[in-house]
Amino acid sequence: MKRIIINKPKVFLFLLLIFIFNSGLIIKNFEDKNFKTKEEIVIQVYTVKKGDTLWTISDNYECKNKMKFIMEIEKLNNISSYDIKPGYKLAIPIYKNK
C-alpha cells in the first residue's frame, strides 16, 4: 500500500496565501460598497467652440482625475474625443459631495 506524503509546511503556506488573498478581496469589496461618499451629480451643458478638445474643455472644470473625467464625458454623450465639432452640445457631469 502506497502512502502519500504531504509536506505540511507547504500546504499550510498555500492555504494561508489563499486566505490572505480572499481576505483582501472581501475588504476591497466592502470598502467599495460602504465607504464611498455620496455625491450629487448635476449635468451642465457645454457648447463646443472651434479648437476645443475634451482635454481643453476639462480644464474649465474641477476634477481630480482628468482622464477619468474625459472618459465620463465620452460615455455620457456616447462619443469619442475625435467626434466633437463646434456647435455640439455636451453634457458635462458636475459632482457635488453631500
N, CA, C and O atoms as CSV, one atom per row, in Angstrom:
chain,resi,resn,atom,element,x,y,z
A,1,MET,N,N,0.832,-1.167,0.000
A,1,MET,CA,C,0.000,0.000,0.000
A,1,MET,C,C,0.887,1.244,0.000
A,1,MET,O,O,1.803,1.378,0.812
A,2,LYS,N,N,0.585,2.167,-0.950
A,2,LYS,CA,C,1.375,3.387,-1.059
A,2,LYS,C,C,0.857,4.439,-0.101
A,2,LYS,O,O,-0.348,4.564,0.116
A,3,ARG,N,N,1.762,5.177,0.454
A,3,ARG,CA,C,1.382,6.281,1.331
A,3,ARG,C,C,1.698,7.589,0.608
A,3,ARG,O,O,2.745,7.739,-0.022
A,4,ILE,N,N,0.779,8.510,0.719
A,4,ILE,CA,C,1.002,9.824,0.133
A,4,ILE,C,C,1.636,10.697,1.202
A,4,ILE,O,O,1.120,10.834,2.311
A,5,ILE,N,N,2.744,11.271,0.846
A,5,ILE,CA,C,3.454,12.124,1.792
A,5,ILE,C,C,3.047,13.570,1.517
A,5,ILE,O,O,3.189,14.072,0.402
A,6,ILE,N,N,2.549,14.211,2.536
A,6,ILE,CA,C,2.122,15.601,2.417
A,6,ILE,C,C,3.122,16.464,3.164
A,6,ILE,O,O,3.412,16.242,4.339
A,7,ASN,N,N,3.631,17.437,2.464
A,7,ASN,CA,C,4.563,18.373,3.066
A,7,ASN,C,C,3.738,19.438,3.793
A,7,ASN,O,O,3.260,20.393,3.180
A,8,LYS,N,N,3.581,19.261,5.098
A,8,LYS,CA,C,2.685,20.111,5.877
A,8,LYS,C,C,3.034,21.597,5.818
A,8,LYS,O,O,2.119,22.410,5.690
A,9,PRO,N,N,4.284,21.995,5.902
A,9,PRO,CA,C,4.579,23.439,5.831
A,9,PRO,C,C,4.153,24.062,4.498
A,9,PRO,O,O,3.673,25.196,4.475
A,10,LYS,N,N,4.322,23.337,3.392
A,10,LYS,CA,C,3.929,23.877,2.086
A,10,LYS,C,C,2.414,23.978,1.968
A,10,LYS,O,O,1.899,24.958,1.431
A,11,VAL,N,N,1.703,22.984,2.461
A,11,VAL,CA,C,0.242,23.009,2.427
A,11,VAL,C,C,-0.268,24.155,3.291
A,11,VAL,O,O,-1.167,24.893,2.890
A,12,PHE,N,N,0.309,24.298,4.473
A,12,PHE,CA,C,-0.092,25.380,5.367
A,12,PHE,C,C,0.158,26.741,4.719
A,12,PHE,O,O,-0.701,27.620,4.789
A,13,LEU,N,N,1.311,26.927,4.096
A,13,LEU,CA,C,1.653,28.183,3.438
A,13,LEU,C,C,0.689,28.466,2.286
A,13,LEU,O,O,0.247,29.601,2.109
A,14,PHE,N,N,0.366,27.447,1.512
A,14,PHE,CA,C,-0.567,27.588,0.398
A,14,PHE,C,C,-1.945,28.026,0.894
A,14,PHE,O,O,-2.543,28.949,0.342
A,15,LEU,N,N,-2.443,27.364,1.933
A,15,LEU,CA,C,-3.754,27.717,2.482
A,15,LEU,C,C,-3.742,29.123,3.091
A,15,LEU,O,O,-4.726,29.857,2.988
A,16,LEU,N,N,-2.641,29.489,3.717
A,16,LEU,CA,C,-2.507,30.824,4.291
A,16,LEU,C,C,-2.548,31.893,3.199
A,16,LEU,O,O,-3.203,32.923,3.363
A,17,LEU,N,N,-1.859,31.655,2.095
A,17,LEU,CA,C,-1.865,32.604,0.986
A,17,LEU,C,C,-3.259,32.750,0.382
A,17,LEU,O,O,-3.674,33.860,0.048
A,18,ILE,N,N,-3.975,31.658,0.242
A,18,ILE,CA,C,-5.346,31.710,-0.271
A,18,ILE,C,C,-6.225,32.516,0.684
A,18,ILE,O,O,-7.033,33.334,0.244
A,19,PHE,N,N,-6.073,32.290,1.973
A,19,PHE,CA,C,-6.851,33.023,2.974
A,19,PHE,C,C,-6.559,34.525,2.908
A,19,PHE,O,O,-7.485,35.336,2.936
A,20,ILE,N,N,-5.292,34.896,2.820
A,20,ILE,CA,C,-4.910,36.310,2.762
A,20,ILE,C,C,-5.461,36.960,1.495
A,20,ILE,O,O,-5.979,38.075,1.544
A,21,PHE,N,N,-5.350,36.273,0.373
A,21,PHE,CA,C,-5.857,36.798,-0.895
A,21,PHE,C,C,-7.365,37.031,-0.824
A,21,PHE,O,O,-7.857,38.089,-1.216
A,22,ASN,N,N,-8.092,36.035,-0.322
A,22,ASN,CA,C,-9.549,36.165,-0.214
A,22,ASN,C,C,-9.940,37.265,0.767
A,22,ASN,O,O,-10.913,37.983,0.536
A,23,SER,N,N,-9.194,37.403,1.854
A,23,SER,CA,C,-9.474,38.471,2.816
A,23,SER,C,C,-9.306,39.837,2.158
A,23,SER,O,O,-10.106,40.744,2.389
A,24,GLY,N,N,-8.279,39.980,1.347
A,24,GLY,CA,C,-8.059,41.237,0.629
A,24,GLY,C,C,-9.204,41.562,-0.308
A,24,GLY,O,O,-9.638,42.711,-0.389
A,25,LEU,N,N,-9.695,40.555,-1.016
A,25,LEU,CA,C,-10.828,40.770,-1.921
A,25,LEU,C,C,-12.081,41.182,-1.161
A,25,LEU,O,O,-12.812,42.072,-1.594
A,26,ILE,N,N,-12.324,40.543,-0.043
A,26,ILE,CA,C,-13.510,40.856,0.763
A,26,ILE,C,C,-13.419,42.283,1.303
A,26,ILE,O,O,-14.403,43.022,1.266
A,27,ILE,N,N,-12.253,42.672,1.800
A,27,ILE,CA,C,-12.073,44.023,2.338
A,27,ILE,C,C,-12.241,45.060,1.236
A,27,ILE,O,O,-12.894,46.082,1.447
A,28,LYS,N,N,-11.663,44.814,0.066
A,28,LYS,CA,C,-11.781,45.745,-1.062
A,28,LYS,C,C,-13.237,45.909,-1.461
A,28,LYS,O,O,-13.693,47.029,-1.691
A,29,ASN,N,N,-13.968,44.812,-1.546
A,29,ASN,CA,C,-15.379,44.847,-1.917
A,29,ASN,C,C,-16.182,45.617,-0.870
A,29,ASN,O,O,-17.068,46.398,-1.218
A,30,PHE,N,N,-15.884,45.404,0.387
A,30,PHE,CA,C,-16.577,46.096,1.482
A,30,PHE,C,C,-16.326,47.596,1.408
A,30,PHE,O,O,-17.256,48.386,1.570
A,31,GLU,N,N,-15.080,48.001,1.165
A,31,GLU,CA,C,-14.745,49.421,1.077
A,31,GLU,C,C,-15.449,50.073,-0.097
A,31,GLU,O,O,-15.957,51.187,0.027
A,32,ASP,N,N,-15.485,49.393,-1.233
A,32,ASP,CA,C,-16.129,49.956,-2.417
A,32,ASP,C,C,-17.609,50.220,-2.184
A,32,ASP,O,O,-18.143,51.217,-2.669
A,33,LYS,N,N,-18.270,49.348,-1.455
A,33,LYS,CA,C,-19.709,49.475,-1.263
A,33,LYS,C,C,-20.088,50.426,-0.142
A,33,LYS,O,O,-21.099,51.121,-0.243
A,34,ASN,N,N,-19.308,50.472,0.916
A,34,ASN,CA,C,-19.757,51.168,2.115
A,34,ASN,C,C,-19.092,52.507,2.402
A,34,ASN,O,O,-19.641,53.300,3.167
A,35,PHE,N,N,-17.958,52.781,1.831
A,35,PHE,CA,C,-17.253,53.988,2.223
A,35,PHE,C,C,-17.131,55.032,1.127
A,35,PHE,O,O,-16.344,55.970,1.260
A,36,LYS,N,N,-17.881,54.896,0.061
A,36,LYS,CA,C,-17.880,55.929,-0.960
A,36,LYS,C,C,-18.711,57.105,-0.455
A,36,LYS,O,O,-19.761,56.929,0.163
A,37,THR,N,N,-18.220,58.289,-0.732
A,37,THR,CA,C,-19.004,59.454,-0.343
A,37,THR,C,C,-20.173,59.583,-1.302
A,37,THR,O,O,-20.056,59.317,-2.498
A,38,LYS,N,N,-21.286,59.991,-0.755
A,38,LYS,CA,C,-22.459,60.182,-1.604
A,38,LYS,C,C,-22.280,61.499,-2.332
A,38,LYS,O,O,-22.004,62.533,-1.722
A,39,GLU,N,N,-22.439,61.445,-3.638
A,39,GLU,CA,C,-22.271,62.634,-4.443
A,39,GLU,C,C,-23.543,62.927,-5.220
A,39,GLU,O,O,-24.225,62.024,-5.704
A,40,GLU,N,N,-23.836,64.192,-5.322
A,40,GLU,CA,C,-24.940,64.634,-6.158
A,40,GLU,C,C,-24.330,64.981,-7.509
A,40,GLU,O,O,-23.311,65.669,-7.577
A,41,ILE,N,N,-24.948,64.509,-8.576
A,41,ILE,CA,C,-24.436,64.792,-9.913
A,41,ILE,C,C,-25.367,65.794,-10.581
A,41,ILE,O,O,-26.571,65.569,-10.699
A,42,VAL,N,N,-24.785,66.894,-11.013
A,42,VAL,CA,C,-25.519,67.906,-11.762
A,42,VAL,C,C,-24.959,67.885,-13.181
A,42,VAL,O,O,-23.745,67.828,-13.375
A,43,ILE,N,N,-25.846,67.932,-14.164
A,43,ILE,CA,C,-25.400,67.927,-15.555
A,43,ILE,C,C,-25.431,69.358,-16.076
A,43,ILE,O,O,-26.452,70.043,-16.007
A,44,GLN,N,N,-24.288,69.791,-16.597
A,44,GLN,CA,C,-24.183,71.117,-17.185
A,44,GLN,C,C,-23.986,70.936,-18.687
A,44,GLN,O,O,-23.258,70.040,-19.115
A,45,VAL,N,N,-24.631,71.780,-19.484
A,45,VAL,CA,C,-24.499,71.693,-20.940
A,45,VAL,C,C,-23.408,72.656,-21.389
A,45,VAL,O,O,-23.404,73.831,-21.022
A,46,TYR,N,N,-22.485,72.136,-22.188
A,46,TYR,CA,C,-21.383,72.938,-22.726
A,46,TYR,C,C,-21.471,72.906,-24.246
A,46,TYR,O,O,-21.596,71.835,-24.841
A,47,THR,N,N,-21.407,74.079,-24.878
A,47,THR,CA,C,-21.410,74.157,-26.338
A,47,THR,C,C,-19.964,74.213,-26.815
A,47,THR,O,O,-19.199,75.090,-26.415
A,48,VAL,N,N,-19.602,73.271,-27.669
A,48,VAL,CA,C,-18.228,73.153,-28.163
A,48,VAL,C,C,-17.908,74.330,-29.082
A,48,VAL,O,O,-18.697,74.690,-29.956
A,49,LYS,N,N,-16.731,74.919,-28.862
A,49,LYS,CA,C,-16.254,76.028,-29.694
A,49,LYS,C,C,-15.131,75.530,-30.599
A,49,LYS,O,O,-14.565,74.461,-30.371
A,50,LYS,N,N,-14.817,76.312,-31.622
A,50,LYS,CA,C,-13.749,75.950,-32.545
A,50,LYS,C,C,-12.434,75.814,-31.773
A,50,LYS,O,O,-12.074,76.690,-30.987
A,51,GLY,N,N,-11.735,74.727,-32.000
A,51,GLY,CA,C,-10.455,74.481,-31.337
A,51,GLY,C,C,-10.569,73.726,-30.023
A,51,GLY,O,O,-9.554,73.344,-29.440
A,52,ASP,N,N,-11.790,73.505,-29.548
A,52,ASP,CA,C,-11.981,72.773,-28.289
A,52,ASP,C,C,-11.661,71.294,-28.455
A,52,ASP,O,O,-11.942,70.692,-29.492
A,53,THR,N,N,-11.075,70.728,-27.424
A,53,THR,CA,C,-10.921,69.276,-27.294
A,53,THR,C,C,-11.478,68.919,-25.924
A,53,THR,O,O,-11.720,69.797,-25.096
A,54,LEU,N,N,-11.676,67.644,-25.694
A,54,LEU,CA,C,-12.165,67.254,-24.369
A,54,LEU,C,C,-11.149,67.621,-23.294
A,54,LEU,O,O,-11.525,67.920,-22.161
A,55,TRP,N,N,-9.869,67.600,-23.643
A,55,TRP,CA,C,-8.834,67.976,-22.678
A,55,TRP,C,C,-8.953,69.449,-22.306
A,55,TRP,O,O,-8.884,69.800,-21.128
A,56,THR,N,N,-9.133,70.322,-23.319
A,56,THR,CA,C,-9.231,71.752,-23.009
A,56,THR,C,C,-10.550,72.069,-22.310
A,56,THR,O,O,-10.606,72.947,-21.449
A,57,ILE,N,N,-11.608,71.354,-22.683
A,57,ILE,CA,C,-12.896,71.555,-22.011
A,57,ILE,C,C,-12.787,71.156,-20.543
A,57,ILE,O,O,-13.320,71.840,-19.669
A,58,SER,N,N,-12.093,70.045,-20.270
A,58,SER,CA,C,-11.973,69.571,-18.884
A,58,SER,C,C,-11.158,70.533,-18.020
A,58,SER,O,O,-11.273,70.514,-16.794
A,59,ASP,N,N,-10.330,71.379,-18.657
A,59,ASP,CA,C,-9.580,72.388,-17.893
A,59,ASP,C,C,-10.507,73.395,-17.221
A,59,ASP,O,O,-10.140,74.011,-16.220
A,60,ASN,N,N,-11.715,73.563,-17.774
A,60,ASN,CA,C,-12.673,74.526,-17.220
A,60,ASN,C,C,-13.409,73.992,-15.998
A,60,ASN,O,O,-14.147,74.731,-15.346
A,61,TYR,N,N,-13.214,72.720,-15.686
A,61,TYR,CA,C,-13.962,72.085,-14.600
A,61,TYR,C,C,-13.000,71.501,-13.581
A,61,TYR,O,O,-11.900,71.063,-13.921
A,62,GLU,N,N,-13.428,71.502,-12.337
A,62,GLU,CA,C,-12.615,70.942,-11.261
A,62,GLU,C,C,-12.778,69.425,-11.269
A,62,GLU,O,O,-13.877,68.910,-11.065
A,63,CYS,N,N,-11.686,68.722,-11.505
A,63,CYS,CA,C,-11.740,67.257,-11.490
A,63,CYS,C,C,-10.445,66.723,-10.902
A,63,CYS,O,O,-9.374,67.297,-11.101
A,64,LYS,N,N,-10.554,65.617,-10.175
A,64,LYS,CA,C,-9.385,65.006,-9.538
A,64,LYS,C,C,-8.544,64.245,-10.552
A,64,LYS,O,O,-7.315,64.281,-10.509
A,65,ASN,N,N,-9.217,63.560,-11.459
A,65,ASN,CA,C,-8.536,62.730,-12.445
A,65,ASN,C,C,-9.054,63.118,-13.824
A,65,ASN,O,O,-10.167,62.755,-14.204
A,66,LYS,N,N,-8.242,63.856,-14.566
A,66,LYS,CA,C,-8.681,64.396,-15.852
A,66,LYS,C,C,-9.060,63.296,-16.843
A,66,LYS,O,O,-10.065,63.420,-17.542
A,67,MET,N,N,-8.283,62.236,-16.913
A,67,MET,CA,C,-8.567,61.155,-17.862
A,67,MET,C,C,-9.905,60.494,-17.540
A,67,MET,O,O,-10.696,60.214,-18.440
A,68,LYS,N,N,-10.154,60.249,-16.264
A,68,LYS,CA,C,-11.424,59.639,-15.854
A,68,LYS,C,C,-12.591,60.575,-16.173
A,68,LYS,O,O,-13.646,60.127,-16.623
A,69,PHE,N,N,-12.399,61.866,-15.938
A,69,PHE,CA,C,-13.427,62.864,-16.230
A,69,PHE,C,C,-13.760,62.868,-17.725
A,69,PHE,O,O,-14.931,62.913,-18.102
A,70,ILE,N,N,-12.735,62.822,-18.568
A,70,ILE,CA,C,-12.946,62.794,-20.020
A,70,ILE,C,C,-13.673,61.523,-20.431
A,70,ILE,O,O,-14.563,61.563,-21.281
A,71,MET,N,N,-13.304,60.404,-19.840
A,71,MET,CA,C,-13.985,59.142,-20.155
A,71,MET,C,C,-15.458,59.204,-19.751
A,71,MET,O,O,-16.311,58.647,-20.443
A,72,GLU,N,N,-15.764,59.874,-18.638
A,72,GLU,CA,C,-17.158,60.033,-18.214
A,72,GLU,C,C,-17.932,60.898,-19.205
A,72,GLU,O,O,-19.086,60.604,-19.516
A,73,ILE,N,N,-17.302,61.966,-19.701
A,73,ILE,CA,C,-17.954,62.821,-20.700
A,73,ILE,C,C,-18.233,62.016,-21.967
A,73,ILE,O,O,-19.320,62.102,-22.537
A,74,GLU,N,N,-17.241,61.232,-22.404
A,74,GLU,CA,C,-17.419,60.402,-23.602
A,74,GLU,C,C,-18.569,59.418,-23.421
A,74,GLU,O,O,-19.401,59.257,-24.314
A,75,LYS,N,N,-18.614,58.771,-22.282
A,75,LYS,CA,C,-19.654,57.775,-22.020
A,75,LYS,C,C,-21.031,58.433,-21.921
A,75,LYS,O,O,-22.003,57.934,-22.488
A,76,LEU,N,N,-21.110,59.538,-21.210
A,76,LEU,CA,C,-22.378,60.234,-21.013
A,76,LEU,C,C,-22.959,60.731,-22.337
A,76,LEU,O,O,-24.174,60.721,-22.532
A,77,ASN,N,N,-22.078,61.169,-23.250
A,77,ASN,CA,C,-22.520,61.725,-24.529
A,77,ASN,C,C,-22.451,60.724,-25.679
A,77,ASN,O,O,-22.806,61.046,-26.812
A,78,ASN,N,N,-21.993,59.515,-25.382
A,78,ASN,CA,C,-21.860,58.455,-26.391
A,78,ASN,C,C,-21.012,58.927,-27.579
A,78,ASN,O,O,-21.412,58.803,-28.737
A,79,ILE,N,N,-19.833,59.470,-27.260
A,79,ILE,CA,C,-18.924,59.977,-28.285
A,79,ILE,C,C,-17.505,59.524,-27.962
A,79,ILE,O,O,-17.248,58.944,-26.907
A,80,SER,N,N,-16.585,59.799,-28.891
A,80,SER,CA,C,-15.163,59.661,-28.584
A,80,SER,C,C,-14.557,61.057,-28.680
A,80,SER,O,O,-15.220,61.984,-29.146
A,81,SER,N,N,-13.344,61.216,-28.260
A,81,SER,CA,C,-12.685,62.527,-28.266
A,81,SER,C,C,-12.620,63.124,-29.666
A,81,SER,O,O,-12.584,64.344,-29.825
A,82,TYR,N,N,-12.607,62.269,-30.673
A,82,TYR,CA,C,-12.446,62.731,-32.050
A,82,TYR,C,C,-13.764,63.162,-32.682
A,82,TYR,O,O,-13.761,63.736,-33.771
A,83,ASP,N,N,-14.890,62.898,-32.023
A,83,ASP,CA,C,-16.201,63.170,-32.609
A,83,ASP,C,C,-16.711,64.588,-32.388
A,83,ASP,O,O,-17.693,64.983,-33.016
A,84,ILE,N,N,-16.078,65.361,-31.521
A,84,ILE,CA,C,-16.664,66.663,-31.193
A,84,ILE,C,C,-16.343,67.688,-32.280
A,84,ILE,O,O,-15.244,67.722,-32.834
A,85,LYS,N,N,-17.346,68.522,-32.560
A,85,LYS,CA,C,-17.210,69.580,-33.553
A,85,LYS,C,C,-17.847,70.850,-32.979
A,85,LYS,O,O,-18.715,70.766,-32.110
A,86,PRO,N,N,-17.424,72.023,-33.460
A,86,PRO,CA,C,-18.017,73.268,-32.970
A,86,PRO,C,C,-19.540,73.247,-33.111
A,86,PRO,O,O,-20.080,72.836,-34.138
A,87,GLY,N,N,-20.212,73.698,-32.061
A,87,GLY,CA,C,-21.669,73.734,-32.051
A,87,GLY,C,C,-22.295,72.555,-31.321
A,87,GLY,O,O,-23.449,72.631,-30.900
A,88,TYR,N,N,-21.542,71.460,-31.166
A,88,TYR,CA,C,-22.080,70.310,-30.425
A,88,TYR,C,C,-22.372,70.732,-28.991
A,88,TYR,O,O,-21.665,71.558,-28.412
A,89,LYS,N,N,-23.402,70.161,-28.444
A,89,LYS,CA,C,-23.737,70.400,-27.036
A,89,LYS,C,C,-23.370,69.146,-26.251
A,89,LYS,O,O,-23.870,68.056,-26.530
A,90,LEU,N,N,-22.502,69.313,-25.278
A,90,LEU,CA,C,-22.036,68.192,-24.462
A,90,LEU,C,C,-22.622,68.281,-23.062
A,90,LEU,O,O,-22.682,69.357,-22.468
A,91,ALA,N,N,-23.049,67.148,-22.547
A,91,ALA,CA,C,-23.465,67.058,-21.148
A,91,ALA,C,C,-22.205,66.834,-20.322
A,91,ALA,O,O,-21.461,65.881,-20.554
A,92,ILE,N,N,-21.974,67.709,-19.366
A,92,ILE,CA,C,-20.787,67.636,-18.509
A,92,ILE,C,C,-21.243,67.309,-17.090
A,92,ILE,O,O,-22.042,68.049,-16.517
A,93,PRO,N,N,-20.742,66.201,-16.509
A,93,PRO,CA,C,-21.134,65.869,-15.131
A,93,PRO,C,C,-20.369,66.729,-14.123
A,93,PRO,O,O,-19.144,66.840,-14.185
A,94,ILE,N,N,-21.104,67.325,-13.208
A,94,ILE,CA,C,-20.513,68.107,-12.121
A,94,ILE,C,C,-20.871,67.386,-10.826
A,94,ILE,O,O,-22.048,67.205,-10.516
A,95,TYR,N,N,-19.852,66.975,-10.070
A,95,TYR,CA,C,-20.076,66.212,-8.840
A,95,TYR,C,C,-20.001,67.130,-7.635
A,95,TYR,O,O,-19.071,67.924,-7.489
A,96,LYS,N,N,-21.002,67.002,-6.773
A,96,LYS,CA,C,-21.021,67.769,-5.527
A,96,LYS,C,C,-21.211,66.797,-4.383
A,96,LYS,O,O,-22.158,66.010,-4.387
A,97,ASN,N,N,-20.316,66.840,-3.397
A,97,ASN,CA,C,-20.443,65.964,-2.223
A,97,ASN,C,C,-21.629,66.392,-1.385
A,97,ASN,O,O,-21.890,67.581,-1.202
A,98,LYS,N,N,-22.345,65.393,-0.879
A,98,LYS,CA,C,-23.483,65.680,0.008
A,98,LYS,C,C,-23.003,65.781,1.426
A,98,LYS,O,O,-23.802,66.018,2.333
